Amino acid sequence: MRSDLARLIAGALAAMIVVAVAVAAVALWADRRDRVRHESDAATGGVGARAIPIMTANGCSGCHTIPGVPGAQGQVGPRLDASLAGRVIIGGVLANNPENLIRWIRGAREVNPHTAMPSTRITEQQARDIAAYLYALK
């Protein structure tokens, strides 16, 4: 009888430890995600939380695969995912930094006339919002 009770208590303690570790892991992940979003917003002057409807309305998903953007499974342009933050060059010609990404989003053909990416009618602020979203994917 006592061994059954001891096993029950040990099992309950093990379950509580697993739950506590899972809660801590989720809290750490959420903290990192929020910190990265804040840093991306600050670096670009944008608000990444506003980017998804902008990208959807401007057809970005037709050419690019973009995590978190419904229907963004395009195969023509490069994947716009966590690898973007590690790329050295944007569009084959610009150093990867927030101002250049914003410039590229707004007027890719003004930067590189041979690119397949069209120049957009995206405003400066909308481009900043998109850049913030993309950099936060890291």
XYZ file of C-alpha atoms in Angstrom:
138
model
C 0.000 0.000 0.000
C 2.771 2.416 0.945
C 4.705 1.634 -2.231
C 1.610 2.447 -4.301
C 1.259 5.770 -2.507
C 4.969 6.486 -2.943
C 4.727 5.759 -6.680
C 1.670 7.968 -6.974
C 3.426 10.831 -5.184
C 6.586 10.359 -7.272
C 4.518 10.372 -10.458
C 2.674 13.507 -9.402
C 5.949 15.252 -8.561
C 7.452 14.224 -11.894
C 4.395 15.562 -13.712
C 4.617 18.854 -11.801
C 8.300 19.176 -12.706
C 7.559 18.538 -16.384
C 4.797 21.159 -16.339
C 7.049 23.675 -14.550
C 9.850 23.153 -17.094
C 7.397 23.508 -19.987
C 5.951 26.728 -18.546
C 9.465 28.127 -18.036
C 10.455 27.213 -21.601
C 7.370 28.913 -23.039
C 8.032 32.011 -20.924
C 11.658 32.182 -22.136
C 10.579 31.714 -25.745
C 7.921 34.449 -25.437
C 10.411 36.804 -23.798
C 12.946 36.251 -26.597
C 10.252 36.691 -29.267
C 9.070 39.961 -27.703
C 12.651 41.231 -27.360
C 13.454 40.422 -31.012
C 10.245 42.131 -32.162
C 11.052 45.225 -30.108
C 14.615 45.340 -31.477
C 13.365 44.906 -35.054
C 10.763 47.638 -34.631
C 13.387 49.984 -33.158
C 15.972 49.243 -35.868
C 13.552 49.879 -38.727
C 11.254 52.543 -37.324
C 8.380 50.229 -38.176
C 5.821 48.130 -36.379
C 6.061 44.540 -37.517
C 2.587 43.777 -36.161
C 1.102 45.890 -38.990
C 2.979 44.121 -41.799
C 0.875 41.052 -42.620
C -2.098 42.917 -44.139
C 0.303 45.202 -46.025
C 2.161 42.236 -47.530
C -1.098 40.475 -48.353
C -2.604 43.559 -50.027
C 0.529 44.165 -52.093
C 0.884 40.622 -53.414
C 4.163 39.744 -51.700
C 2.846 36.218 -51.156
C 2.594 35.663 -54.896
C 6.364 35.410 -55.213
C 7.705 34.852 -51.691
C 7.280 32.260 -48.977
C 6.847 34.257 -45.766
C 6.236 32.559 -42.407
C 3.085 33.789 -40.696
C 1.562 35.313 -43.838
C -1.502 33.354 -45.002
C -1.012 31.953 -48.500
C 2.585 33.180 -48.779
C 3.998 30.101 -50.492
C 5.480 31.772 -53.580
C 8.381 30.087 -55.333
C 9.619 32.876 -57.624
C 11.336 35.177 -55.133
C 13.583 34.233 -52.242
C 12.158 32.872 -49.007
C 11.612 35.718 -46.567
C 12.210 33.803 -43.377
C 14.692 33.655 -40.516
C 17.553 33.321 -43.013
C 17.013 36.954 -44.085
C 18.744 38.281 -40.971
C 21.868 36.281 -41.812
C 22.117 37.317 -45.453
C 24.925 39.702 -46.311
C 23.369 41.094 -49.493
C 19.787 42.089 -50.370
C 18.681 41.803 -53.983
C 22.189 40.946 -55.097
C 23.432 44.516 -54.697
C 22.727 46.079 -51.287
C 24.281 45.423 -47.899
C 21.726 43.870 -45.569
C 20.695 46.607 -43.164
C 17.315 48.127 -42.281
C 17.580 51.221 -44.479
C 18.619 49.204 -47.520
C 15.845 46.658 -46.987
C 13.305 49.490 -46.755
C 14.765 51.015 -49.927
C 14.584 47.637 -51.699
C 10.984 47.000 -50.641
C 9.881 50.376 -51.991
C 11.860 50.560 -55.218
C 13.699 47.383 -56.144
C 13.925 48.307 -59.823
C 15.369 51.707 -59.020
C 18.152 49.883 -57.161
C 18.627 47.059 -59.681
C 16.846 47.481 -63.035
C 17.408 43.785 -63.829
C 15.560 42.403 -60.810
C 12.343 40.472 -61.228
C 10.916 42.187 -58.156
C 8.587 45.013 -59.110
C 8.822 48.431 -57.578
C 5.864 48.879 -55.266
C 3.473 51.605 -54.228
C 4.261 50.812 -50.618
C 4.743 53.912 -48.484
C 7.880 54.559 -46.473
C 6.091 53.623 -43.241
C 4.615 50.470 -44.737
C 8.084 49.422 -45.929
C 9.407 50.043 -42.419
C 6.617 47.868 -40.990
C 7.427 45.059 -43.447
C 11.152 45.305 -42.692
C 10.416 45.126 -38.952
C 8.318 41.993 -39.475
C 10.948 40.299 -41.635
C 13.851 41.046 -39.292
C 11.799 39.762 -36.344
C 11.594 36.320 -37.966
C 15.130 35.480 -36.821
